[in-house]
mmCIF file of C-alpha atoms in Angstrom:
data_model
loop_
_atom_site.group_PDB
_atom_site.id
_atom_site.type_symbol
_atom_site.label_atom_id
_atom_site.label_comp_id
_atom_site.label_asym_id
_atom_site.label_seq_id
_atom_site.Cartn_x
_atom_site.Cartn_y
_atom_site.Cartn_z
ATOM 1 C CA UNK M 1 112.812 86.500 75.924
ATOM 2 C CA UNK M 2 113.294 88.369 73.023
ATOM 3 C CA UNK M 3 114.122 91.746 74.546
ATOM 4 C CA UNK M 4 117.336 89.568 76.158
ATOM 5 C CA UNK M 5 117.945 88.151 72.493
ATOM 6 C CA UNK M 6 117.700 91.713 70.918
ATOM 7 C CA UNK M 7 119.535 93.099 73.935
ATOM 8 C CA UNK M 8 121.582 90.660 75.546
ATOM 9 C CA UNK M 9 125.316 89.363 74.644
ATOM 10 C CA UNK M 10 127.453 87.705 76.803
ATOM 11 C CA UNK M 11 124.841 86.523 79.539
ATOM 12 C CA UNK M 12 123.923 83.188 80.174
ATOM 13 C CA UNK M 13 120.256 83.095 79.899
ATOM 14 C CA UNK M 14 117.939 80.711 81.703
ATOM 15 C CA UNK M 15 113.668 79.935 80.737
ATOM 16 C CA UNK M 16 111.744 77.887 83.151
ATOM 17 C CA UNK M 17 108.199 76.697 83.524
ATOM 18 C CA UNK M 18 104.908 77.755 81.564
ATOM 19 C CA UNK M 19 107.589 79.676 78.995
ATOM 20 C CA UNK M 20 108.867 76.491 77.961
ATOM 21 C CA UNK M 21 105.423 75.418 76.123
ATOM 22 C CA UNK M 22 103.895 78.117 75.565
ATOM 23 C CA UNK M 23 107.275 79.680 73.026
ATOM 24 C CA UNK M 24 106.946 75.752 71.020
ATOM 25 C CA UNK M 25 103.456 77.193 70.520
ATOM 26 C CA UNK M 26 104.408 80.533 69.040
ATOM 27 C CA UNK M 27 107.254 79.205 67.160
ATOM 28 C CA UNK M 28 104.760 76.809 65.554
ATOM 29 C CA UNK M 29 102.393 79.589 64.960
ATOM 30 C CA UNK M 30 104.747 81.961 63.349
ATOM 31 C CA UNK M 31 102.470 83.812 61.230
ATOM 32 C CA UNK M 32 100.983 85.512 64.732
ATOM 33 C CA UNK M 33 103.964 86.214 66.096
ATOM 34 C CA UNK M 34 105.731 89.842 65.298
ATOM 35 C CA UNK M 35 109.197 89.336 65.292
ATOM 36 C CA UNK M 36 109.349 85.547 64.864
ATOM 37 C CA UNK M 37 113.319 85.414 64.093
ATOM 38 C CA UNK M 38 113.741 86.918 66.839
ATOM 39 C CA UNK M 39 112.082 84.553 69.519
ATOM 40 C CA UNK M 40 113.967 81.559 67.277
ATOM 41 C CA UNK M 41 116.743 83.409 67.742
ATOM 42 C CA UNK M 42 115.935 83.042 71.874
ATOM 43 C CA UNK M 43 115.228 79.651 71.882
ATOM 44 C CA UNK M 44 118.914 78.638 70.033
ATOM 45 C CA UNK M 45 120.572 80.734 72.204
ATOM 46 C CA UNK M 46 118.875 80.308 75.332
ATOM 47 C CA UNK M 47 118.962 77.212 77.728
ATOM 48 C CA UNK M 48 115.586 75.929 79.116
ATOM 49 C CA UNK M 49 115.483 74.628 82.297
ATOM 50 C CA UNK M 50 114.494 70.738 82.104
ATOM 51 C CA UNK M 51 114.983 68.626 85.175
ATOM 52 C CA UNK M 52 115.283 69.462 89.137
ATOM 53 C CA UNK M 53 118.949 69.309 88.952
ATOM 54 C CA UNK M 54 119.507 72.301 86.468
ATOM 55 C CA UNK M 55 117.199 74.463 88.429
ATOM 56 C CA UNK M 56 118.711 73.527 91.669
ATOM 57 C CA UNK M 57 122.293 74.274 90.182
ATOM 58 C CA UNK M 58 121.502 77.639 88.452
ATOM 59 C CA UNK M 59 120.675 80.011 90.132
ATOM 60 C CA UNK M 60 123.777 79.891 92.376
ATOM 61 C CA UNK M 61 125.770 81.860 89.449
ATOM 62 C CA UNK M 62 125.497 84.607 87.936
ATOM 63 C CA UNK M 63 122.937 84.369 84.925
ATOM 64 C CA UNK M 64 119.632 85.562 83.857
ATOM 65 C CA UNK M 65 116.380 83.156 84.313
ATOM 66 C CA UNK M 66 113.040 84.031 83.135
ATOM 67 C CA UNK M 67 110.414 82.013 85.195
ATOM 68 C CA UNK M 68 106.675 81.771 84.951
ATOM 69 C CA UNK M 69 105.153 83.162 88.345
ATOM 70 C CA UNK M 70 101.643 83.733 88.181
ATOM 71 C CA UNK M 71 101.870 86.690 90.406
ATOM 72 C CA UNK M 72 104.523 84.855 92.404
ATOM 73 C CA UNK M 73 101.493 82.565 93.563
ATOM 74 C CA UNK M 74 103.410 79.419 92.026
ATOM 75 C CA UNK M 75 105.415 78.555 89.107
ATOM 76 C CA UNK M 76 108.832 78.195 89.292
ATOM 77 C CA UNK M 77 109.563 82.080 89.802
ATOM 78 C CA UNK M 78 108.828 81.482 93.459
ATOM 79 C CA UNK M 79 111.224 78.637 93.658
ATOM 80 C CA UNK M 80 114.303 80.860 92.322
ATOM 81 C CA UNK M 81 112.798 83.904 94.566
ATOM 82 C CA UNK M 82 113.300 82.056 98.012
ATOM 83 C CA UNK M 83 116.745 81.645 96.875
ATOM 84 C CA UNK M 84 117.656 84.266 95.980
ATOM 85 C CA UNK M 85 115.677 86.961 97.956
ATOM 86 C CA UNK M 86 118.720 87.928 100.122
ATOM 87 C CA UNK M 87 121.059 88.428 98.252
ATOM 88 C CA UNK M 88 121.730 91.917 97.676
ATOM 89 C CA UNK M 89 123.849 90.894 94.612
ATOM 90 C CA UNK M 90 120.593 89.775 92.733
ATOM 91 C CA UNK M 91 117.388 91.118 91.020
ATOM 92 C CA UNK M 92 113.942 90.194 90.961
ATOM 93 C CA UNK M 93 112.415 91.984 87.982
ATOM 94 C CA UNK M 94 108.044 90.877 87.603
ATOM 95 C CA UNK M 95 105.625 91.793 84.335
ATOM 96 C CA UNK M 96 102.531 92.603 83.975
ATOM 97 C CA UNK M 97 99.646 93.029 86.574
ATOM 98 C CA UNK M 98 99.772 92.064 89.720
ATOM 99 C CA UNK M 99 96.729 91.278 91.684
ATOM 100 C CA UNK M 100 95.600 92.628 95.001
ATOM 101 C CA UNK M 101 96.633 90.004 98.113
ATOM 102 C CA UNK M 102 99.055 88.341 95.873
ATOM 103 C CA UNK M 103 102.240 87.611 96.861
ATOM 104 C CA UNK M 104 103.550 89.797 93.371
ATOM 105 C CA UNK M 105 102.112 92.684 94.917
ATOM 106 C CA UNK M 106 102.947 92.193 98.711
ATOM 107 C CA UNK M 107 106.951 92.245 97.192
ATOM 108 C CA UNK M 108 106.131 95.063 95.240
ATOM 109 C CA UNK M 109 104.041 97.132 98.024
ATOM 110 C CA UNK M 110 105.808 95.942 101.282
ATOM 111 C CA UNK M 111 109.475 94.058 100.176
ATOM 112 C CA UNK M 112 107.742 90.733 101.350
ATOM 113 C CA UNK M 113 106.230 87.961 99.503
ATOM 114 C CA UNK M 114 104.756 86.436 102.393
ATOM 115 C CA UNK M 115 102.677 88.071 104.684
ATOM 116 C CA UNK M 116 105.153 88.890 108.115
ATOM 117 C CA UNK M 117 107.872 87.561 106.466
ATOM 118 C CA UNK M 118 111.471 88.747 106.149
ATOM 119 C CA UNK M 119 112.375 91.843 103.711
ATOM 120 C CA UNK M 120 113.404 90.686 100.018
ATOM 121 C CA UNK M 121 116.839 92.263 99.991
ATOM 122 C CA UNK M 122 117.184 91.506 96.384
ATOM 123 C CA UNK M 123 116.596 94.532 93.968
ATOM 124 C CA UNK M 124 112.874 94.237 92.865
ATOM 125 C CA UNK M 125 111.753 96.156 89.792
ATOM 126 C CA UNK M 126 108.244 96.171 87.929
ATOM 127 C CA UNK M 127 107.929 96.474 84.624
ATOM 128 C CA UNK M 128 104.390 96.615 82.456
ATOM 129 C CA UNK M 129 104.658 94.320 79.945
ATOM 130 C CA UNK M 130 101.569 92.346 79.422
ATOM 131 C CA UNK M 131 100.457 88.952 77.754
ATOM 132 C CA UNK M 132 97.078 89.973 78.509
ATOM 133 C CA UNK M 133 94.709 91.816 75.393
ATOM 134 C CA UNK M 134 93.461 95.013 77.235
ATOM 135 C CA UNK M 135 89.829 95.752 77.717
ATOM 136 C CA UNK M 136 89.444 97.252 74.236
ATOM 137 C CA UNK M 137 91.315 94.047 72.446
ATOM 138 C CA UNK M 138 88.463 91.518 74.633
ATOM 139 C CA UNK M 139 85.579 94.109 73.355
ATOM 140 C CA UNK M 140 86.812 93.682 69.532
ATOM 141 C CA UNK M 141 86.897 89.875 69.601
ATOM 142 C CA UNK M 142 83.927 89.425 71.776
ATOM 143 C CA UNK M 143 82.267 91.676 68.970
ATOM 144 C CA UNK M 144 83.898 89.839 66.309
ATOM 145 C CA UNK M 145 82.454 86.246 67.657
ATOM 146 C CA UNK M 146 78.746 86.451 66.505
ATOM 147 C CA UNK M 147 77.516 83.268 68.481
ATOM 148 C CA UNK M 148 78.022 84.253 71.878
ATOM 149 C CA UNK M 149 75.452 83.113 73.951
ATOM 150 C CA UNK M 150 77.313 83.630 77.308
ATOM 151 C CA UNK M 151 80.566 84.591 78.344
ATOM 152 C CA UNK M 152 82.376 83.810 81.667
ATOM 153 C CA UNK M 153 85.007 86.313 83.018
ATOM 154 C CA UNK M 154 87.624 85.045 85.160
ATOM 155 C CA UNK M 155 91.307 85.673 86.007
ATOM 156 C CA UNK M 156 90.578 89.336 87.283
ATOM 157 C CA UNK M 157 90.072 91.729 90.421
ATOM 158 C CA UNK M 158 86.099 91.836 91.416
ATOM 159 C CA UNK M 159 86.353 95.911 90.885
ATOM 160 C CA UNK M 160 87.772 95.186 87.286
ATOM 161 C CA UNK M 161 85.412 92.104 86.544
ATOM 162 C CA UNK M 162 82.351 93.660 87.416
ATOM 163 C CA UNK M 163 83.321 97.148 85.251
ATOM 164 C CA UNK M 164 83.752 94.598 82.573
ATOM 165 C CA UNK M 165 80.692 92.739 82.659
ATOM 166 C CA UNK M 166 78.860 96.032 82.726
ATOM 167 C CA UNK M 167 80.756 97.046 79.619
ATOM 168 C CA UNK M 168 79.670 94.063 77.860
ATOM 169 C CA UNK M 169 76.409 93.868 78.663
ATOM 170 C CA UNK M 170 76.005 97.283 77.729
ATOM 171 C CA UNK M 171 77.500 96.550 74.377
ATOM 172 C CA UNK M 172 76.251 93.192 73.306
ATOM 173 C CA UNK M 173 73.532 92.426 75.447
ATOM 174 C CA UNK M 174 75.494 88.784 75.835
ATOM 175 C CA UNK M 175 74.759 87.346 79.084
ATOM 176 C CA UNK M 176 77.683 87.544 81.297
ATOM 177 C CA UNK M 177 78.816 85.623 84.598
ATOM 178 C CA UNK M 178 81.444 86.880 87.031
ATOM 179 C CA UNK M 179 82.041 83.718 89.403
ATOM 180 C CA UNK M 180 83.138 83.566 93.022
ATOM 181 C CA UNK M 181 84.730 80.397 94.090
ATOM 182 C CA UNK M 182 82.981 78.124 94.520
ATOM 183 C CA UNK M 183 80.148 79.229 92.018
ATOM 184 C CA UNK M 184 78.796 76.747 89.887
ATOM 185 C CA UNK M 185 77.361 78.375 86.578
ATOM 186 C CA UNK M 186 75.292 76.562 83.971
ATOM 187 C CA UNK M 187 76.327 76.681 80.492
#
């Protein structure tokens, strides 16, 4: 949102789902946000989306709408993507990682979102911008939290989780789990 409010002029800008919450957060947290005038300066300017009508009704002109996707698994992004997916006249632009078997990927690997399904003919673009701390960020503050008994990784590829644990482990000695679904872990 706030590259579009640094960047963006004479567009009519759109935000929709998770994004909604999570900028009344950071607004109210200023002092750990870099930039803060600039995300207010989104959030005038910007229109969220509020109620089934608007979202039905938007994305049939020509505007920009940033939607939460997680990995185009849900969220609102995938509402605005079967809509839009073919026509050639639009964009799809996803951030940050996007996991193995998720539909995020499949669109960025194969031009589908579902498996055997028709070719996005929208323009799709990837871009690594991350809300996510990196592994070195999650070493300093598990380091920094000196009452760890256990921690619990989730929210990750089995390849990366399991580097991870070892890392930590290795580190701290901390006790770490790496569920499966279905795992039941006692705390």
């Amino acid at each position: 949102m706030m590259l579009f409010a640094e960047r963006a002029s004479d567009i009519e800008i759109w935000y929709d789902g998770m994004i909604r919450s999570i900028t009344d957060v950071m607004i109210n947290y200023p002092k750990y946000i870099n930039k803060i005038d600039l995300l207010k300066k989104a959030v005038e300017k910007f229109n969220a989306v509020d109620s089934w009508e608007i979202r039905r009704k938007i994305w049939r002109e020509p505007c920009v709408i940033i939607a939460s996707a997680g990995m185009l698994k849900g969220g609102p992004a995938l509402y605005y993507l079967k809509r839009v997916a073919d026509k050639k006249n639009s964009a799809v632009f996803l951030v940050s990682y996007q996991g193995k078997n998720t539909p995020g990927r499949m669109l960025l690997e194969k031009g589908v979102f579902v498996e055997n399904g028709p070719k996005v003919s929208s323009r799709v673009e990837w871009f690594d911008f991350s809300s996510h701390a990196g592994v070195s960020g999650l070493m300093s503050i598990i380091k920094s939290l000196k009452s760890l008994h256990k921690i619990i990784i989730v929210h990750t590829d089995p390849d990366v989780g399991e580097e991870f644990r070892r890392r930590i482990v290795e580190e701290t000695g901390i006790e770490v789990a790496l569920p499966s679904v279905g795992d039941v872990i006692d705390l």
